[in-house]
mmCIF file of C-alpha atoms in Angstrom:
data_model
loop_
_atom_site.group_PDB
_atom_site.id
_atom_site.type_symbol
_atom_site.label_atom_id
_atom_site.label_comp_id
_atom_site.label_asym_id
_atom_site.label_seq_id
_atom_site.Cartn_x
_atom_site.Cartn_y
_atom_site.Cartn_z
ATOM 1 C CA MET A 1 -35.767 -62.404 -31.734
ATOM 2 C CA LEU A 2 -39.427 -62.029 -32.705
ATOM 3 C CA ALA A 3 -40.156 -59.841 -29.801
ATOM 4 C CA GLU A 4 -37.231 -57.501 -30.705
ATOM 5 C CA LEU A 5 -38.420 -57.294 -34.248
ATOM 6 C CA VAL A 6 -42.058 -56.545 -33.151
ATOM 7 C CA SER A 7 -41.055 -53.966 -30.709
ATOM 8 C CA GLY A 8 -38.610 -52.341 -33.153
ATOM 9 C CA ALA A 9 -41.338 -52.198 -35.851
ATOM 10 C CA ALA A 10 -43.744 -50.462 -33.482
ATOM 11 C CA PHE A 11 -41.042 -48.009 -32.501
ATOM 12 C CA GLY A 12 -39.901 -47.267 -35.990
ATOM 13 C CA ALA A 13 -43.543 -46.870 -37.181
ATOM 14 C CA ALA A 14 -44.236 -44.375 -34.456
ATOM 15 C CA LEU A 15 -41.188 -42.286 -35.259
ATOM 16 C CA ALA A 16 -42.004 -42.390 -38.934
ATOM 17 C CA ALA A 17 -45.585 -41.361 -38.298
ATOM 18 C CA THR A 18 -44.713 -38.384 -36.276
ATOM 19 C CA ALA A 19 -41.867 -37.302 -38.768
ATOM 20 C CA ILE A 20 -39.313 -36.847 -35.832
ATOM 21 C CA HIS A 21 -36.847 -38.731 -37.845
ATOM 22 C CA GLN A 22 -36.551 -36.136 -40.635
ATOM 23 C CA PRO A 23 -33.041 -34.470 -40.681
ATOM 24 C CA ASP A 24 -34.463 -30.932 -41.025
ATOM 25 C CA ILE A 25 -36.618 -31.458 -37.912
ATOM 26 C CA ILE A 26 -33.582 -32.559 -35.807
ATOM 27 C CA VAL A 27 -31.190 -29.926 -37.122
ATOM 28 C CA ALA A 28 -33.897 -27.127 -36.664
ATOM 29 C CA GLN A 29 -34.433 -28.372 -33.078
ATOM 30 C CA MET A 30 -30.704 -28.122 -32.231
ATOM 31 C CA SER A 31 -30.725 -24.633 -33.639
ATOM 32 C CA LEU A 32 -33.798 -23.849 -31.581
ATOM 33 C CA ARG A 33 -35.874 -22.978 -34.602
ATOM 34 C CA ASN A 34 -38.368 -25.722 -34.518
ATOM 35 C CA TRP A 35 -39.703 -27.322 -31.265
ATOM 36 C CA HIS A 36 -41.407 -30.440 -32.846
ATOM 37 C CA MET A 37 -38.609 -32.770 -31.643
ATOM 38 C CA VAL A 38 -38.671 -31.707 -27.985
ATOM 39 C CA THR A 39 -42.409 -31.545 -27.901
ATOM 40 C CA THR A 40 -42.646 -35.183 -29.031
ATOM 41 C CA PHE A 41 -39.755 -36.109 -26.755
ATOM 42 C CA LEU A 42 -41.334 -34.624 -23.631
ATOM 43 C CA THR A 43 -44.712 -36.281 -24.302
ATOM 44 C CA ALA A 44 -42.976 -39.639 -24.951
ATOM 45 C CA SER A 45 -40.930 -39.313 -21.767
ATOM 46 C CA ALA A 46 -43.798 -38.157 -19.602
ATOM 47 C CA THR A 47 -46.149 -40.845 -20.830
ATOM 48 C CA SER A 48 -43.439 -43.618 -20.688
ATOM 49 C CA THR A 49 -42.691 -42.748 -17.097
ATOM 50 C CA LEU A 50 -46.246 -43.321 -16.141
ATOM 51 C CA ILE A 51 -46.410 -46.601 -18.069
ATOM 52 C CA VAL A 52 -43.005 -47.989 -16.860
ATOM 53 C CA ASN A 53 -43.716 -47.162 -13.168
ATOM 54 C CA THR A 54 -47.178 -48.682 -13.363
ATOM 55 C CA PHE A 55 -45.717 -52.006 -14.509
ATOM 56 C CA GLN A 56 -43.036 -51.707 -11.846
ATOM 57 C CA TYR A 57 -45.715 -51.214 -9.210
ATOM 58 C CA LEU A 58 -47.697 -54.134 -10.480
ATOM 59 C CA GLY A 59 -44.421 -56.372 -10.291
ATOM 60 C CA PHE A 60 -44.445 -57.026 -13.989
ATOM 61 C CA LEU A 61 -41.195 -55.236 -14.372
ATOM 62 C CA HIS A 62 -38.163 -55.220 -11.952
ATOM 63 C CA LEU A 63 -35.805 -52.797 -13.543
ATOM 64 C CA ARG A 64 -33.143 -50.787 -11.704
ATOM 65 C CA PRO A 65 -32.104 -47.181 -12.741
ATOM 66 C CA ARG A 66 -29.257 -46.845 -15.238
ATOM 67 C CA ASN A 67 -25.806 -46.977 -13.878
ATOM 68 C CA TYR A 68 -23.377 -44.011 -14.158
ATOM 69 C CA SER A 69 -21.003 -44.155 -17.012
ATOM 70 C CA THR A 70 -17.668 -43.551 -15.519
ATOM 71 C CA LEU A 71 -14.472 -43.014 -17.512
ATOM 72 C CA GLY A 72 -12.290 -42.166 -14.653
ATOM 73 C CA LEU A 73 -11.385 -38.659 -15.956
ATOM 74 C CA PHE A 74 -13.106 -36.261 -13.609
ATOM 75 C CA GLY A 75 -15.970 -37.873 -11.756
ATOM 76 C CA PRO A 76 -18.513 -40.665 -11.574
ATOM 77 C CA LEU A 77 -20.687 -39.183 -14.335
ATOM 78 C CA ASP A 78 -17.908 -38.033 -16.672
ATOM 79 C CA GLY A 79 -18.888 -40.538 -19.323
ATOM 80 C CA ASN A 80 -22.509 -39.363 -19.276
ATOM 81 C CA ILE A 81 -21.344 -35.780 -19.677
ATOM 82 C CA ILE A 82 -18.731 -36.239 -22.407
ATOM 83 C CA GLY A 83 -20.669 -38.858 -24.233
ATOM 84 C CA GLY A 84 -23.774 -36.644 -24.055
ATOM 85 C CA LEU A 85 -21.873 -33.696 -25.538
ATOM 86 C CA LEU A 86 -20.612 -35.914 -28.365
ATOM 87 C CA LEU A 87 -24.022 -37.427 -28.849
ATOM 88 C CA GLY A 88 -25.651 -33.882 -29.216
ATOM 89 C CA SER A 89 -23.020 -32.907 -31.624
ATOM 90 C CA GLY A 90 -23.682 -35.823 -33.667
ATOM 91 C CA LEU A 91 -27.393 -34.988 -33.754
ATOM 92 C CA ALA A 92 -26.588 -31.323 -35.029
ATOM 93 C CA ILE A 93 -24.172 -32.530 -37.653
ATOM 94 C CA SER A 94 -25.934 -35.492 -39.058
ATOM 95 C CA GLY A 95 -29.666 -34.509 -38.595
ATOM 96 C CA SER A 96 -30.177 -37.903 -36.991
ATOM 97 C CA CYS A 97 -29.867 -39.840 -33.741
ATOM 98 C CA PRO A 98 -28.965 -43.409 -32.882
ATOM 99 C CA GLY A 99 -32.638 -44.494 -33.236
ATOM 100 C CA THR A 100 -33.935 -42.220 -36.013
ATOM 101 C CA VAL A 101 -31.153 -43.340 -38.378
ATOM 102 C CA PHE A 102 -32.864 -46.700 -38.791
ATOM 103 C CA VAL A 103 -36.096 -45.010 -39.535
ATOM 104 C CA GLN A 104 -34.353 -42.738 -42.144
ATOM 105 C CA VAL A 105 -32.939 -45.786 -43.827
ATOM 106 C CA GLY A 106 -36.346 -47.526 -43.832
ATOM 107 C CA GLY A 107 -37.870 -44.347 -45.225
ATOM 108 C CA GLY A 108 -35.277 -44.095 -47.860
ATOM 109 C CA ILE A 109 -33.709 -40.900 -46.720
ATOM 110 C CA ARG A 110 -30.339 -40.612 -48.524
ATOM 111 C CA SER A 111 -28.412 -39.030 -45.692
ATOM 112 C CA GLY A 112 -29.557 -41.701 -43.435
ATOM 113 C CA PHE A 113 -27.512 -44.368 -45.220
ATOM 114 C CA TYR A 114 -24.307 -42.282 -44.800
ATOM 115 C CA THR A 115 -25.072 -41.563 -41.222
ATOM 116 C CA LEU A 116 -25.603 -45.250 -40.520
ATOM 117 C CA GLY A 117 -22.272 -46.075 -42.187
ATOM 118 C CA GLY A 118 -20.671 -43.523 -39.890
ATOM 119 C CA ALA A 119 -22.302 -45.011 -36.747
ATOM 120 C CA ILE A 120 -21.144 -48.507 -37.749
ATOM 121 C CA LEU A 121 -17.652 -47.095 -37.973
ATOM 122 C CA GLY A 122 -18.198 -45.434 -34.585
ATOM 123 C CA GLY A 123 -19.197 -48.747 -33.131
ATOM 124 C CA LEU A 124 -16.047 -50.406 -34.427
ATOM 125 C CA ILE A 125 -13.948 -47.542 -32.959
ATOM 126 C CA TRP A 126 -15.734 -47.913 -29.681
ATOM 127 C CA SER A 127 -15.347 -51.594 -29.405
ATOM 128 C CA GLY A 128 -11.910 -51.951 -30.838
ATOM 129 C CA ILE A 129 -10.135 -48.914 -29.385
ATOM 130 C CA LEU A 130 -11.916 -46.613 -27.054
ATOM 131 C CA ARG A 131 -13.659 -49.055 -24.637
ATOM 132 C CA PRO A 132 -10.566 -51.214 -24.145
ATOM 133 C CA THR A 133 -8.540 -48.043 -23.514
ATOM 134 C CA PHE A 134 -10.915 -46.812 -20.845
ATOM 135 C CA GLN A 135 -11.107 -50.234 -19.275
ATOM 136 C CA ARG A 136 -7.346 -50.510 -19.068
ATOM 137 C CA ARG A 137 -7.055 -47.041 -17.496
ATOM 138 C CA PRO A 138 -6.379 -47.258 -13.695
ATOM 139 C CA ARG A 139 -8.892 -45.395 -11.618
ATOM 140 C CA PRO A 140 -8.409 -43.910 -8.127
ATOM 141 C CA THR A 141 -9.742 -46.174 -5.424
ATOM 142 C CA ASN A 142 -11.873 -43.534 -3.803
ATOM 143 C CA GLU A 143 -13.507 -42.709 -7.193
ATOM 144 C CA ALA A 144 -14.541 -46.299 -7.823
ATOM 145 C CA THR A 145 -15.920 -46.496 -4.249
ATOM 146 C CA VAL A 146 -17.994 -43.223 -4.719
ATOM 147 C CA ALA A 147 -19.303 -44.483 -8.103
ATOM 148 C CA LYS A 148 -20.569 -47.739 -6.605
ATOM 149 C CA SER A 149 -22.112 -46.116 -3.518
ATOM 150 C CA ASP A 150 -23.760 -43.174 -5.111
ATOM 151 C CA PRO A 151 -27.518 -43.390 -5.461
ATOM 152 C CA LEU A 152 -28.582 -44.075 -8.980
ATOM 153 C CA SER A 153 -32.175 -42.561 -8.942
ATOM 154 C CA LEU A 154 -33.550 -39.145 -8.468
ATOM 155 C CA ASP A 155 -35.644 -40.055 -5.455
ATOM 156 C CA GLU A 156 -32.649 -41.484 -3.655
ATOM 157 C CA ARG A 157 -30.429 -38.575 -4.426
ATOM 158 C CA ILE A 158 -32.735 -35.987 -3.005
ATOM 159 C CA GLY A 159 -34.052 -38.163 -0.255
ATOM 160 C CA VAL A 160 -37.713 -38.169 -1.019
ATOM 161 C CA GLY A 161 -40.203 -41.020 -1.580
ATOM 162 C CA ARG A 162 -40.577 -42.537 -5.005
ATOM 163 C CA THR A 163 -44.119 -41.278 -5.529
ATOM 164 C CA THR A 164 -43.097 -37.747 -4.622
ATOM 165 C CA ALA A 165 -40.243 -37.814 -7.154
ATOM 166 C CA LEU A 166 -42.447 -39.187 -9.915
ATOM 167 C CA ILE A 167 -45.023 -36.448 -9.245
ATOM 168 C CA ALA A 168 -42.337 -33.835 -9.407
ATOM 169 C CA VAL A 169 -40.881 -35.289 -12.720
ATOM 170 C CA GLU A 170 -44.273 -35.580 -14.235
ATOM 171 C CA THR A 171 -45.035 -31.975 -13.178
ATOM 172 C CA LEU A 172 -41.816 -30.635 -14.615
ATOM 173 C CA LEU A 173 -42.238 -32.523 -18.012
ATOM 174 C CA SER A 174 -45.892 -31.727 -18.358
ATOM 175 C CA SER A 175 -45.488 -27.927 -17.455
ATOM 176 C CA THR A 176 -42.617 -27.654 -19.835
ATOM 177 C CA LEU A 177 -44.450 -29.401 -22.583
ATOM 178 C CA ALA A 178 -47.408 -27.115 -22.162
ATOM 179 C CA ALA A 179 -45.336 -23.976 -22.141
ATOM 180 C CA ILE A 180 -43.655 -25.021 -25.470
ATOM 181 C CA VAL A 181 -46.969 -25.955 -27.066
ATOM 182 C CA TYR A 182 -48.488 -22.651 -25.942
ATOM 183 C CA LEU A 183 -45.545 -20.422 -26.943
ATOM 184 C CA ALA A 184 -44.018 -22.175 -29.964
ATOM 185 C CA SER A 185 -47.144 -24.075 -31.360
ATOM 186 C CA PRO A 186 -44.902 -26.745 -33.064
ATOM 187 C CA LYS A 187 -46.412 -28.353 -36.230
ATOM 188 C CA SER A 188 -45.659 -31.754 -37.654
ATOM 189 C CA GLY A 189 -45.120 -32.697 -41.252
ATOM 190 C CA GLY A 190 -45.989 -36.234 -40.388
ATOM 191 C CA LEU A 191 -49.114 -38.294 -40.130
ATOM 192 C CA VAL A 192 -49.743 -37.183 -36.463
ATOM 193 C CA GLY A 193 -48.894 -34.065 -34.532
ATOM 194 C CA PRO A 194 -45.951 -33.757 -32.179
ATOM 195 C CA VAL A 195 -47.908 -34.558 -28.975
ATOM 196 C CA ALA A 196 -49.883 -37.386 -30.554
ATOM 197 C CA GLY A 197 -46.545 -38.666 -31.910
ATOM 198 C CA GLY A 198 -45.161 -38.742 -28.368
ATOM 199 C CA PHE A 199 -48.048 -40.925 -27.316
ATOM 200 C CA TRP A 200 -47.406 -43.288 -30.131
ATOM 201 C CA ILE A 201 -43.793 -43.562 -29.116
ATOM 202 C CA ALA A 202 -44.847 -44.310 -25.523
ATOM 203 C CA GLY A 203 -47.215 -46.945 -27.109
ATOM 204 C CA ALA A 204 -44.112 -48.592 -28.643
ATOM 205 C CA GLN A 205 -42.547 -48.597 -25.133
ATOM 206 C CA LEU A 206 -45.648 -50.477 -24.055
ATOM 207 C CA VAL A 207 -45.243 -53.019 -26.724
ATOM 208 C CA SER A 208 -41.661 -53.507 -25.680
ATOM 209 C CA ILE A 209 -42.681 -53.945 -22.035
ATOM 210 C CA VAL A 210 -45.329 -56.578 -22.812
ATOM 211 C CA THR A 211 -43.324 -58.541 -25.390
ATOM 212 C CA ARG A 212 -39.803 -58.299 -23.974
ATOM 213 C CA LYS A 213 -40.121 -57.108 -20.335
ATOM 214 C CA SER A 214 -37.472 -54.541 -21.360
ATOM 215 C CA LEU A 215 -37.324 -50.924 -22.386
ATOM 216 C CA LEU A 216 -36.477 -49.237 -25.672
ATOM 217 C CA GLY A 217 -32.871 -48.339 -26.518
ATOM 218 C CA THR A 218 -31.028 -48.544 -29.756
ATOM 219 C CA SER A 219 -27.313 -47.507 -29.555
ATOM 220 C CA SER A 220 -26.179 -50.936 -28.253
ATOM 221 C CA SER A 221 -26.613 -52.182 -31.753
ATOM 222 C CA PHE A 222 -23.413 -50.331 -32.817
ATOM 223 C CA GLU A 223 -21.562 -51.830 -29.987
ATOM 224 C CA GLU A 224 -22.947 -55.308 -30.838
ATOM 225 C CA VAL A 225 -21.833 -54.800 -34.463
ATOM 226 C CA GLY A 226 -18.345 -53.702 -33.286
ATOM 227 C CA ASP A 227 -18.088 -56.726 -30.954
ATOM 228 C CA TYR A 228 -18.997 -59.143 -33.744
ATOM 229 C CA PHE A 229 -16.386 -57.506 -35.992
ATOM 230 C CA MET A 230 -13.761 -57.838 -33.270
ATOM 231 C CA TRP A 231 -14.649 -61.465 -32.778
ATOM 232 C CA ALA A 232 -14.557 -62.076 -36.554
ATOM 233 C CA ILE A 233 -11.017 -60.908 -36.831
ATOM 234 C CA GLY A 234 -9.887 -62.882 -33.778
ATOM 235 C CA ARG A 235 -9.597 -60.020 -31.319
ATOM 236 C CA GLY A 236 -12.538 -60.783 -28.999
ATOM 237 C CA VAL A 237 -14.862 -63.425 -27.820
ATOM 238 C CA ARG A 238 -18.145 -64.190 -29.556
ATOM 239 C CA PRO A 239 -20.865 -61.735 -28.448
ATOM 240 C CA LYS A 240 -23.662 -63.351 -26.369
ATOM 241 C CA SER A 241 -26.411 -61.020 -27.823
ATOM 242 C CA TYR A 242 -27.676 -59.451 -30.986
ATOM 243 C CA ASN A 243 -30.945 -58.386 -29.563
ATOM 244 C CA THR A 244 -30.541 -54.663 -30.274
ATOM 245 C CA ILE A 245 -29.478 -55.338 -33.864
ATOM 246 C CA ALA A 246 -32.700 -57.199 -34.192
ATOM 247 C CA LEU A 247 -34.655 -54.377 -32.597
ATOM 248 C CA THR A 248 -33.112 -51.712 -34.885
ATOM 249 C CA ALA A 249 -33.797 -53.959 -37.982
ATOM 250 C CA GLY A 250 -37.442 -54.035 -36.919
ATOM 251 C CA MET A 251 -37.387 -50.157 -36.830
ATOM 252 C CA ALA A 252 -36.209 -49.951 -40.268
ATOM 253 C CA VAL A 253 -39.104 -52.370 -41.385
ATOM 254 C CA GLY A 254 -41.627 -50.418 -39.414
ATOM 255 C CA ALA A 255 -40.590 -47.159 -41.038
ATOM 256 C CA LEU A 256 -40.689 -48.872 -44.472
ATOM 257 C CA ILE A 257 -44.260 -50.099 -43.827
ATOM 258 C CA VAL A 258 -45.440 -46.629 -42.897
ATOM 259 C CA SER A 259 -43.834 -45.069 -45.940
ATOM 260 C CA LEU A 260 -45.334 -47.654 -48.264
ATOM 261 C CA ALA A 261 -48.761 -47.452 -46.600
ATOM 262 C CA SER A 262 -48.840 -43.577 -46.660
ATOM 263 C CA PRO A 263 -47.098 -41.743 -49.598
ATOM 264 C CA SER A 264 -47.284 -38.477 -47.720
ATOM 265 C CA ALA A 265 -44.849 -39.920 -45.142
ATOM 266 C CA ARG A 266 -42.158 -40.199 -47.905
ATOM 267 C CA VAL A 267 -42.289 -36.449 -48.561
ATOM 268 C CA VAL A 268 -39.182 -35.174 -46.753
ATOM 269 C CA PRO A 269 -38.074 -31.515 -46.972
ATOM 270 C CA GLU A 270 -34.708 -31.210 -48.600
ATOM 271 C CA ILE A 271 -31.686 -30.239 -46.335
ATOM 272 C CA ALA A 272 -28.080 -30.467 -47.363
ATOM 273 C CA ILE A 273 -26.411 -33.111 -45.289
ATOM 274 C CA GLU A 274 -23.399 -34.055 -47.431
ATOM 275 C CA PRO A 275 -21.975 -37.653 -47.101
ATOM 276 C CA THR A 276 -18.859 -36.615 -45.299
ATOM 277 C CA ARG A 277 -21.020 -34.589 -42.732
ATOM 278 C CA ALA A 278 -23.337 -37.502 -42.292
ATOM 279 C CA VAL A 279 -20.480 -39.990 -41.765
ATOM 280 C CA LEU A 280 -18.806 -37.718 -39.236
ATOM 281 C CA GLY A 281 -22.032 -37.158 -37.360
ATOM 282 C CA GLY A 282 -22.875 -40.867 -37.370
ATOM 283 C CA SER A 283 -19.533 -41.710 -35.870
ATOM 284 C CA LEU A 284 -20.122 -39.144 -33.071
ATOM 285 C CA LEU A 285 -23.643 -40.514 -32.532
ATOM 286 C CA ALA A 286 -22.210 -44.131 -31.864
ATOM 287 C CA VAL A 287 -19.244 -43.189 -29.850
ATOM 288 C CA GLY A 288 -21.104 -40.587 -27.783
ATOM 289 C CA SER A 289 -24.022 -42.793 -26.997
ATOM 290 C CA ARG A 290 -21.825 -45.827 -26.033
ATOM 291 C CA MET A 291 -19.622 -43.500 -23.885
ATOM 292 C CA ALA A 292 -22.784 -42.250 -22.126
ATOM 293 C CA GLY A 293 -24.302 -45.754 -21.897
ATOM 294 C CA GLY A 294 -27.366 -44.817 -23.905
ATOM 295 C CA CYS A 295 -28.984 -42.545 -26.411
ATOM 296 C CA THR A 296 -32.036 -40.400 -26.951
ATOM 297 C CA SER A 297 -34.374 -43.292 -26.525
ATOM 298 C CA GLY A 298 -32.317 -45.354 -23.956
ATOM 299 C CA HIS A 299 -31.760 -42.351 -21.693
ATOM 300 C CA GLY A 300 -34.164 -39.821 -22.859
ATOM 301 C CA ILE A 301 -37.375 -42.000 -22.761
ATOM 302 C CA SER A 302 -36.457 -45.166 -20.899
ATOM 303 C CA GLY A 303 -33.759 -43.933 -18.489
ATOM 304 C CA ILE A 304 -35.817 -41.009 -17.414
ATOM 305 C CA SER A 305 -38.734 -43.268 -16.912
ATOM 306 C CA LEU A 306 -36.769 -44.971 -14.222
ATOM 307 C CA LEU A 307 -35.666 -41.698 -12.752
ATOM 308 C CA SER A 308 -32.028 -42.378 -13.546
ATOM 309 C CA ILE A 309 -29.681 -39.565 -12.543
ATOM 310 C CA SER A 310 -27.280 -40.623 -15.401
ATOM 311 C CA SER A 311 -30.194 -40.195 -17.866
ATOM 312 C CA PHE A 312 -31.006 -36.599 -16.812
ATOM 313 C CA VAL A 313 -27.337 -35.661 -16.954
ATOM 314 C CA THR A 314 -26.860 -37.271 -20.361
ATOM 315 C CA VAL A 315 -29.844 -35.663 -21.854
ATOM 316 C CA ALA A 316 -28.900 -32.279 -20.542
ATOM 317 C CA ALA A 317 -25.424 -32.706 -21.935
ATOM 318 C CA MET A 318 -26.849 -33.847 -25.251
ATOM 319 C CA PHE A 319 -28.940 -30.883 -25.800
ATOM 320 C CA ALA A 320 -26.072 -28.611 -24.619
ATOM 321 C CA GLY A 321 -23.748 -30.145 -27.125
ATOM 322 C CA GLY A 322 -26.307 -30.104 -29.930
ATOM 323 C CA ALA A 323 -27.231 -26.441 -29.403
ATOM 324 C CA GLY A 324 -23.535 -25.488 -29.067
ATOM 325 C CA VAL A 325 -22.527 -27.140 -32.385
ATOM 326 C CA ALA A 326 -25.602 -25.879 -34.217
ATOM 327 C CA ALA A 327 -24.747 -22.285 -33.134
ATOM 328 C CA VAL A 328 -21.127 -22.740 -34.358
ATOM 329 C CA MET A 329 -22.344 -24.174 -37.666
ATOM 330 C CA GLY A 330 -24.808 -21.308 -38.132
#
């Protein structure tokens, strides 16, 4: 558990230092008014991809791409698409994400506590109602066969070598990042700028690799809480793991340390995220991320590092859902 706490603390401190956890930053990004979040996100993804694949090449890691999240509704990636849309909606509504909510709590941001409450509720709904419902739903035999046989990584899908695919992804991420920095000149209200913050987050990924031989991801914590609740009321078996709960607890501690060490990190611009809105958004964050099999960090940073097709699809759906809800909300 110590490794999870240390990795979480490093991740939480990095998010707090770059101020990517602030609700106004997240809401403004979904409204396409501030490109701080995407700048940090692209930097972290590009750098993490280099780090992860270096350790894979050296034999220190032996990680497979993320599986498709299949609900059996309209295709092998339907869970990634629907879950991503719900996750993005939750970002726009709550001004948080499944990872930054713990940083908000550690930094004392009021709306974060309501969002966390909603996310825990979402975890209960997922573990107690939605997941069992989808598991009981019969699936066509041909659909299950396709889901198992489909390639999971980008290089396998397009039929090129791993190195070629990595160069293509790194080129895409880097060129997009350069264009955003040039055109939008995003600024940070944190201790470090958006690009430097992305390097810090990738550094937290490195800590996770070295200490746990595993990559960052936070949304499983809500499912773990839901599973423990179902076990406590006699409707499930005792969960085998609480590793992600420990990781996210470490994130809150890391954010708290940053806020105590630097008073300027505690200055958060005011944005009206009412309790009801925060709880609703938090519930969508948890349900969407579990339906998609990962969140902004699990898919957006770690999954993309493994060239997982499911991660690219989920991230695209997430930003589409977030931008769409933000447009409707005005």
